[in-house]
Amino acid sequence: NELDKDPSWTPLPPVIRSLPKSYYLLVSTGSLVSLLLPCRRCAQGKNGLSFHTEGMAITVTGKCNRCARPLTWDNSEVLPTARASSTEKLKKVNVDIVNGSVLTAIGATKLRQMLLLSGLPTLSKSSFHRIKALYTAPAITEHFNTITKPAYMKLVRPWVKVIINRCYDAVLTAQGNGEMASEKFRAILHGMIGKHKFDKGSSFRHVKECPHSAPKSQEMFLSKTQNKKAYNRLEDQIFTARNIEDIKSVSWLLQTSPCESINALAWRYASKDHYFTRGGHDMRTQLTMIHWKYIKKTAADGSRPVIGKKSYKNPTHKKIVWRKVRKAPNHKWMDNIKKLTYKV
């Protein structure tokens, strides 16, 4: 080529247009073979190809039948591990497919069926669960511990069981009196700061004092001034105006639940149709709470604004009610957990 012999000529840089944003691309076996078959060194040579699969990862090796130039091609990078093996590599695509399955609550069996039915390679159950146990589960625990670390909320931890039991008691003992149930629910927060009598408060008509006996120690109670941050967070997250109003409609026969929305998430990650080991159940419980916390946090900080309203027939109120529709979440917490799984 005359242009190649011209020292003053420089080829234009290659331009890549409309590159897909996805990290992986699906390609048919025939297309991959046709791409790798021609030798890149000599024009007439053809590569003899040998395929090796490890779950979703594919390694192709070969040698040209004319110039003997070797070929190695992989569809996935190898992640670093603490105890690297010369025979078994941790392929990123396999970790990603396990992460995607666990974080979106798709089990190993359903994932395998979907991939096989789609004509795609898949992981064995043993490989899936090994990667989940060694990389995904520890990453979930690390992320969970990170978002539940606020030191100022440690004082609230002994109260968690009390709050749950008192909510249950408020509904059950009110026996259908919504106003009484609401007052008993509000009284929980007052009790946490050491205020146990409400006879001077005009907002309490049915409840005048806490039902428990006089506390032996005042150390467990929060201070509204010294523990202001924890107190405000309880008001913002638990004792909200909506919860104070909604508890009025909870059936004392326990036909409805004030926790249905979080139960829906729990059912998604830990279906009652399947048996899980203790470790598996703990991991799925952590996922539920991470997801729940993210939804509530993004709604509170304004990153998921209300974009409309949707009507539905409420069987409890026996009428058409409207609920707020917020912007769909982007679930950045999933990306954070994925990054943690890539650590050595």
Short mmCIF file of C-alpha atoms in Angstrom, two decimals:
data_model
loop_
_atom_site.label_atom_id
_atom_site.label_comp_id
_atom_site.label_asym_id
_atom_site.label_seq_id
_atom_site.Cartn_x
_atom_site.Cartn_y
_atom_site.Cartn_z
CA ASN A 1 0.00 0.00 0.00
CA GLU A 2 1.47 3.33 -1.08
CA LEU A 3 -0.04 5.17 1.87
CA ASP A 4 1.78 2.86 4.30
CA LYS A 5 5.08 3.78 2.66
CA ASP A 6 4.41 7.52 3.02
CA PRO A 7 6.07 8.67 6.32
CA SER A 8 3.95 11.83 6.42
CA TRP A 9 0.63 9.92 6.36
CA THR A 10 -1.14 9.12 9.63
CA PRO A 11 -4.35 7.07 9.66
CA LEU A 12 -7.40 8.55 11.30
CA PRO A 13 -8.14 7.19 14.80
CA PRO A 14 -10.91 4.56 14.90
CA VAL A 15 -14.34 5.81 15.92
CA ILE A 16 -16.73 3.72 18.01
CA ARG A 17 -20.34 4.83 17.71
CA SER A 18 -23.43 3.86 19.70
CA LEU A 19 -21.54 1.54 22.04
CA PRO A 20 -24.12 -0.17 24.30
CA LYS A 21 -23.97 0.91 27.94
CA SER A 22 -24.34 -2.65 29.21
CA TYR A 23 -21.21 -4.36 30.53
CA TYR A 24 -21.98 -7.63 28.73
CA LEU A 25 -23.39 -8.44 25.28
CA LEU A 26 -25.12 -11.61 24.12
CA VAL A 27 -23.61 -13.19 21.02
CA SER A 28 -24.56 -16.40 19.25
CA THR A 29 -22.10 -19.29 19.12
CA GLY A 30 -22.01 -19.15 15.31
CA SER A 31 -21.15 -15.44 15.29
CA LEU A 32 -18.34 -15.95 17.80
CA VAL A 33 -16.87 -18.83 15.83
CA SER A 34 -16.97 -16.82 12.59
CA LEU A 35 -15.18 -13.96 14.38
CA LEU A 36 -12.41 -16.09 15.92
CA LEU A 37 -11.90 -18.57 13.07
CA PRO A 38 -9.77 -16.37 10.72
CA CYS A 39 -6.12 -15.93 11.72
CA ARG A 40 -5.18 -12.35 12.55
CA ARG A 41 -1.63 -12.74 11.24
CA CYS A 42 -1.89 -14.52 7.92
CA ALA A 43 -4.72 -13.98 5.46
CA GLN A 44 -5.21 -17.64 4.46
CA GLY A 45 -4.86 -19.28 7.87
CA LYS A 46 -7.70 -20.61 10.02
CA ASN A 47 -7.64 -21.12 13.76
CA GLY A 48 -8.43 -24.47 15.30
CA LEU A 49 -10.67 -23.57 18.26
CA SER A 50 -11.13 -25.21 21.66
CA PHE A 51 -13.91 -23.96 23.97
CA HIS A 52 -13.83 -24.20 27.76
CA THR A 53 -16.79 -23.03 29.86
CA GLU A 54 -16.97 -22.24 33.57
CA GLY A 55 -20.56 -21.33 34.23
CA MET A 56 -21.22 -18.18 32.20
CA ALA A 57 -17.50 -17.69 31.50
CA ILE A 58 -16.05 -18.90 28.20
CA THR A 59 -12.38 -19.29 27.27
CA VAL A 60 -11.40 -20.04 23.68
CA THR A 61 -7.91 -21.25 22.78
CA GLY A 62 -6.56 -22.14 19.38
CA LYS A 63 -3.71 -22.17 16.88
CA CYS A 64 -3.49 -21.14 13.25
CA ASN A 65 -3.15 -24.07 10.83
CA ARG A 66 -0.67 -22.11 8.66
CA CYS A 67 1.51 -19.83 10.83
CA ALA A 68 0.90 -21.59 14.19
CA ARG A 69 0.03 -18.26 15.87
CA PRO A 70 -1.66 -19.03 19.24
CA LEU A 71 -5.04 -17.55 20.15
CA THR A 72 -6.61 -16.96 23.56
CA TRP A 73 -9.96 -15.19 24.03
CA ASP A 74 -12.07 -14.73 27.17
CA ASN A 75 -15.52 -13.23 27.63
CA SER A 76 -14.80 -12.26 31.24
CA GLU A 77 -11.97 -10.87 33.31
CA VAL A 78 -10.61 -12.80 36.28
CA LEU A 79 -11.14 -11.25 39.73
CA PRO A 80 -8.26 -11.31 42.22
CA THR A 81 -8.65 -13.72 45.11
CA ALA A 82 -6.75 -14.20 48.35
CA ARG A 83 -5.76 -17.78 47.44
CA ALA A 84 -5.47 -17.77 43.65
CA SER A 85 -5.61 -21.15 41.94
CA SER A 86 -3.88 -22.08 38.70
CA THR A 87 -6.74 -24.40 37.75
CA GLU A 88 -9.83 -22.51 38.92
CA LYS A 89 -10.31 -18.78 38.34
CA LEU A 90 -12.98 -16.50 39.77
CA LYS A 91 -14.59 -15.10 36.63
CA LYS A 92 -16.32 -11.76 37.02
CA VAL A 93 -19.31 -12.75 34.86
CA ASN A 94 -20.14 -15.60 37.25
CA VAL A 95 -19.96 -13.32 40.29
CA ASP A 96 -22.13 -10.76 38.50
CA ILE A 97 -24.82 -13.29 37.57
CA VAL A 98 -24.96 -14.57 41.18
CA ASN A 99 -25.12 -10.99 42.49
CA GLY A 100 -27.90 -10.13 40.07
CA SER A 101 -29.86 -13.23 41.04
CA VAL A 102 -29.52 -12.77 44.82
CA LEU A 103 -30.09 -9.01 44.88
CA THR A 104 -33.26 -9.29 42.78
CA ALA A 105 -34.53 -12.35 44.70
CA ILE A 106 -34.28 -14.83 41.82
CA GLY A 107 -33.29 -18.22 43.17
CA ALA A 108 -30.68 -20.53 41.70
CA THR A 109 -33.30 -22.92 40.30
CA LYS A 110 -35.31 -20.22 38.52
CA LEU A 111 -32.14 -18.63 37.19
CA ARG A 112 -30.91 -21.93 35.81
CA GLN A 113 -34.28 -22.68 34.17
CA MET A 114 -34.46 -19.22 32.60
CA LEU A 115 -30.91 -19.39 31.19
CA LEU A 116 -31.26 -22.92 29.83
CA LEU A 117 -34.62 -22.12 28.26
CA SER A 118 -33.05 -19.05 26.63
CA GLY A 119 -30.22 -21.11 25.16
CA LEU A 120 -27.57 -19.62 27.45
CA PRO A 121 -24.88 -21.34 29.55
CA THR A 122 -25.53 -21.44 33.26
CA LEU A 123 -23.91 -22.09 36.61
CA SER A 124 -24.31 -25.36 38.46
CA LYS A 125 -26.17 -25.14 41.76
CA SER A 126 -23.00 -25.94 43.71
CA SER A 127 -21.03 -23.16 41.97
CA PHE A 128 -23.90 -20.71 42.44
CA HIS A 129 -24.16 -21.36 46.18
CA ARG A 130 -20.38 -21.38 46.66
CA ILE A 131 -20.02 -17.91 45.08
CA LYS A 132 -23.03 -16.67 47.05
CA ALA A 133 -21.60 -17.93 50.35
CA LEU A 134 -18.02 -16.74 49.78
CA TYR A 135 -18.60 -13.36 48.13
CA THR A 136 -22.19 -12.13 47.90
CA ALA A 137 -23.36 -12.90 51.46
CA PRO A 138 -20.30 -11.29 53.16
CA ALA A 139 -20.75 -8.21 50.94
CA ILE A 140 -24.41 -7.92 51.96
CA THR A 141 -23.46 -8.19 55.64
CA GLU A 142 -20.74 -5.56 55.25
CA HIS A 143 -23.12 -3.15 53.54
CA PHE A 144 -25.83 -3.87 56.12
CA ASN A 145 -23.44 -3.12 58.98
CA THR A 146 -22.36 0.10 57.28
CA ILE A 147 -25.87 1.53 56.99
CA THR A 148 -26.91 0.48 60.50
CA LYS A 149 -23.95 1.99 62.35
CA PRO A 150 -25.17 5.42 63.56
CA ALA A 151 -23.84 5.60 67.12
CA TYR A 152 -26.66 7.83 68.26
CA MET A 153 -29.19 5.07 67.48
CA LYS A 154 -27.54 2.47 69.75
CA LEU A 155 -29.65 3.78 72.61
CA VAL A 156 -32.77 2.79 70.67
CA ARG A 157 -31.81 -0.86 70.13
CA PRO A 158 -33.11 -2.06 73.54
CA TRP A 159 -36.43 -0.45 72.65
CA VAL A 160 -37.02 -2.26 69.35
CA LYS A 161 -38.80 -5.25 70.91
CA VAL A 162 -40.74 -2.93 73.23
CA ILE A 163 -41.98 -0.82 70.29
CA ILE A 164 -43.13 -3.91 68.37
CA ASN A 165 -44.91 -5.40 71.39
CA ARG A 166 -46.55 -2.10 72.31
CA CYS A 167 -47.82 -1.65 68.73
CA TYR A 168 -49.36 -5.11 68.91
CA ASP A 169 -50.84 -4.30 72.33
CA ALA A 170 -52.23 -0.96 71.11
CA VAL A 171 -54.27 -2.61 68.37
CA LEU A 172 -55.34 -5.67 70.37
CA THR A 173 -56.47 -3.89 73.55
CA ALA A 174 -58.23 -1.07 71.69
CA GLN A 175 -60.60 -3.72 70.25
CA GLY A 176 -61.60 -1.67 67.21
CA ASN A 177 -61.41 1.78 68.82
CA GLY A 178 -59.12 3.49 66.32
CA GLU A 179 -58.63 6.64 68.39
CA MET A 180 -57.55 4.61 71.41
CA ALA A 181 -55.14 2.54 69.32
CA SER A 182 -53.63 5.74 67.89
CA GLU A 183 -53.20 7.26 71.35
CA LYS A 184 -51.53 4.10 72.68
CA PHE A 185 -49.20 4.15 69.70
CA ARG A 186 -48.25 7.79 70.34
CA ALA A 187 -47.78 7.02 74.03
CA ILE A 188 -44.90 4.66 73.19
CA LEU A 189 -42.61 7.57 72.22
CA HIS A 190 -43.62 9.51 75.34
CA GLY A 191 -42.79 6.47 77.46
CA MET A 192 -39.35 6.24 75.86
CA ILE A 193 -38.44 9.66 77.25
CA GLY A 194 -39.75 8.81 80.71
CA LYS A 195 -43.17 10.45 80.43
CA HIS A 196 -45.77 7.94 81.66
CA LYS A 197 -48.80 10.08 82.55
CA PHE A 198 -50.91 11.93 79.97
CA ASP A 199 -53.79 13.20 82.10
CA LYS A 200 -52.78 16.81 81.46
CA GLY A 201 -52.55 16.42 77.68
CA SER A 202 -55.63 17.40 75.72
CA SER A 203 -54.58 15.18 72.82
CA PHE A 204 -55.01 12.07 74.98
CA ARG A 205 -58.66 11.33 75.70
CA HIS A 206 -58.62 7.53 76.08
CA VAL A 207 -55.12 6.90 77.47
CA LYS A 208 -54.07 8.69 80.65
CA GLU A 209 -50.98 6.70 81.64
CA CYS A 210 -48.70 3.86 80.58
CA PRO A 211 -50.01 0.39 81.55
CA HIS A 212 -46.68 -0.87 82.96
CA SER A 213 -45.48 -0.58 86.54
CA ALA A 214 -43.12 2.16 87.67
CA PRO A 215 -39.61 1.67 86.21
CA LYS A 216 -36.84 0.78 88.64
CA SER A 217 -34.18 2.73 86.72
CA GLN A 218 -34.25 5.84 84.59
CA GLU A 219 -31.04 4.99 82.71
CA MET A 220 -32.76 3.30 79.77
CA PHE A 221 -34.93 6.32 78.90
CA LEU A 222 -33.97 8.77 76.18
CA SER A 223 -33.47 12.45 76.80
CA LYS A 224 -35.39 14.64 74.38
CA THR A 225 -32.58 17.20 74.52
CA GLN A 226 -29.43 15.10 74.92
CA ASN A 227 -30.65 12.42 72.50
CA LYS A 228 -32.41 14.84 70.18
CA LYS A 229 -31.04 13.25 67.00
CA ALA A 230 -32.32 9.78 67.91
CA TYR A 231 -35.65 11.20 69.07
CA ASN A 232 -36.13 13.13 65.82
CA ARG A 233 -35.29 10.06 63.78
CA LEU A 234 -37.90 8.03 65.64
CA GLU A 235 -40.46 10.72 64.84
CA ASP A 236 -39.41 10.84 61.19
CA GLN A 237 -39.28 7.09 60.60
CA ILE A 238 -41.70 5.36 62.99
CA PHE A 239 -44.03 7.73 64.82
CA THR A 240 -45.03 9.57 61.65
CA ALA A 241 -48.33 11.33 61.09
CA ARG A 242 -49.26 8.69 58.54
CA ASN A 243 -48.57 5.78 60.93
CA ILE A 244 -50.47 7.54 63.72
CA GLU A 245 -53.46 7.79 61.40
CA ASP A 246 -53.14 4.38 59.71
CA ILE A 247 -53.04 2.40 62.95
CA LYS A 248 -56.64 3.47 63.54
CA SER A 249 -57.71 1.19 60.68
CA VAL A 250 -55.81 -1.93 61.75
CA SER A 251 -58.20 -4.71 62.73
CA TRP A 252 -57.88 -5.82 66.34
CA LEU A 253 -58.77 -9.29 65.05
CA LEU A 254 -55.41 -9.10 63.28
CA GLN A 255 -56.98 -9.45 59.84
CA THR A 256 -54.74 -6.65 58.60
CA SER A 257 -51.21 -5.66 59.48
CA PRO A 258 -49.45 -2.30 59.93
CA CYS A 259 -46.37 -3.89 58.38
CA GLU A 260 -47.82 -5.17 55.09
CA SER A 261 -45.45 -3.13 52.92
CA ILE A 262 -42.33 -4.45 54.61
CA ASN A 263 -43.87 -7.94 54.66
CA ALA A 264 -44.22 -7.71 50.87
CA LEU A 265 -40.47 -7.12 50.61
CA ALA A 266 -39.72 -9.90 53.09
CA TRP A 267 -41.87 -12.31 51.08
CA ARG A 268 -39.98 -11.34 47.92
CA TYR A 269 -36.56 -12.11 49.39
CA ALA A 270 -37.58 -14.98 51.68
CA SER A 271 -40.61 -16.69 50.21
CA LYS A 272 -42.64 -18.84 52.56
CA ASP A 273 -42.76 -21.48 49.81
CA HIS A 274 -39.09 -22.40 50.32
CA TYR A 275 -36.92 -23.58 53.19
CA PHE A 276 -33.78 -21.55 53.87
CA THR A 277 -30.82 -22.31 56.09
CA ARG A 278 -30.22 -20.01 59.04
CA GLY A 279 -27.43 -18.22 57.16
CA GLY A 280 -29.59 -17.92 54.06
CA HIS A 281 -32.51 -16.53 56.05
CA ASP A 282 -30.24 -14.00 57.81
CA MET A 283 -28.88 -12.82 54.45
CA ARG A 284 -32.36 -12.42 53.00
CA THR A 285 -33.54 -10.57 56.10
CA GLN A 286 -30.62 -8.16 55.70
CA LEU A 287 -31.56 -7.65 52.05
CA THR A 288 -35.13 -6.87 53.07
CA MET A 289 -34.02 -4.23 55.57
CA ILE A 290 -31.45 -2.71 53.17
CA HIS A 291 -34.11 -2.41 50.46
CA TRP A 292 -36.71 -1.05 52.90
CA LYS A 293 -34.30 1.52 54.37
CA TYR A 294 -33.32 2.69 50.88
CA ILE A 295 -36.95 3.18 49.82
CA LYS A 296 -37.75 5.17 52.97
CA LYS A 297 -34.54 7.21 52.84
CA THR A 298 -34.92 8.24 49.20
CA ALA A 299 -38.55 9.18 49.81
CA ALA A 300 -37.58 11.31 52.82
CA ASP A 301 -34.61 13.12 51.26
CA GLY A 302 -36.53 14.12 48.13
CA SER A 303 -34.60 12.02 45.59
CA ARG A 304 -37.83 10.12 44.84
CA PRO A 305 -40.44 12.87 44.56
CA VAL A 306 -44.16 12.23 44.19
CA ILE A 307 -45.03 12.18 40.49
CA GLY A 308 -48.73 11.36 40.72
CA LYS A 309 -51.51 9.55 42.54
CA LYS A 310 -53.16 6.18 42.02
CA SER A 311 -56.58 5.06 43.23
CA TYR A 312 -57.55 1.63 44.52
CA LYS A 313 -60.34 -0.01 46.51
CA ASN A 314 -59.28 -0.25 50.15
CA PRO A 315 -61.04 -3.25 51.78
CA THR A 316 -60.36 -1.91 55.28
CA HIS A 317 -61.89 1.52 54.71
CA LYS A 318 -64.40 0.05 52.21
CA LYS A 319 -63.95 2.94 49.82
CA ILE A 320 -61.76 4.24 47.01
CA VAL A 321 -58.57 5.77 48.39
CA TRP A 322 -55.61 7.45 46.70
CA ARG A 323 -51.98 6.71 47.31
CA LYS A 324 -48.93 8.67 46.24
CA VAL A 325 -46.84 7.38 43.36
CA ARG A 326 -43.15 8.22 43.62
CA LYS A 327 -40.37 8.21 41.08
CA ALA A 328 -38.98 4.71 40.57
CA PRO A 329 -35.89 3.99 42.70
CA ASN A 330 -32.54 3.39 40.99
CA HIS A 331 -31.40 0.93 43.69
CA LYS A 332 -27.82 2.18 43.98
CA TRP A 333 -27.46 -0.02 47.04
CA MET A 334 -27.24 -3.02 44.71
CA ASP A 335 -24.22 -1.48 42.94
CA ASN A 336 -22.56 -0.87 46.31
CA ILE A 337 -22.93 -4.53 47.24
CA LYS A 338 -21.63 -5.61 43.82
CA LYS A 339 -18.47 -3.54 44.33
CA LEU A 340 -17.92 -5.13 47.73
CA THR A 341 -18.01 -8.62 46.19
CA TYR A 342 -15.07 -7.70 43.94
CA LYS A 343 -12.78 -7.17 46.93
CA VAL A 344 -9.98 -9.65 47.40
#
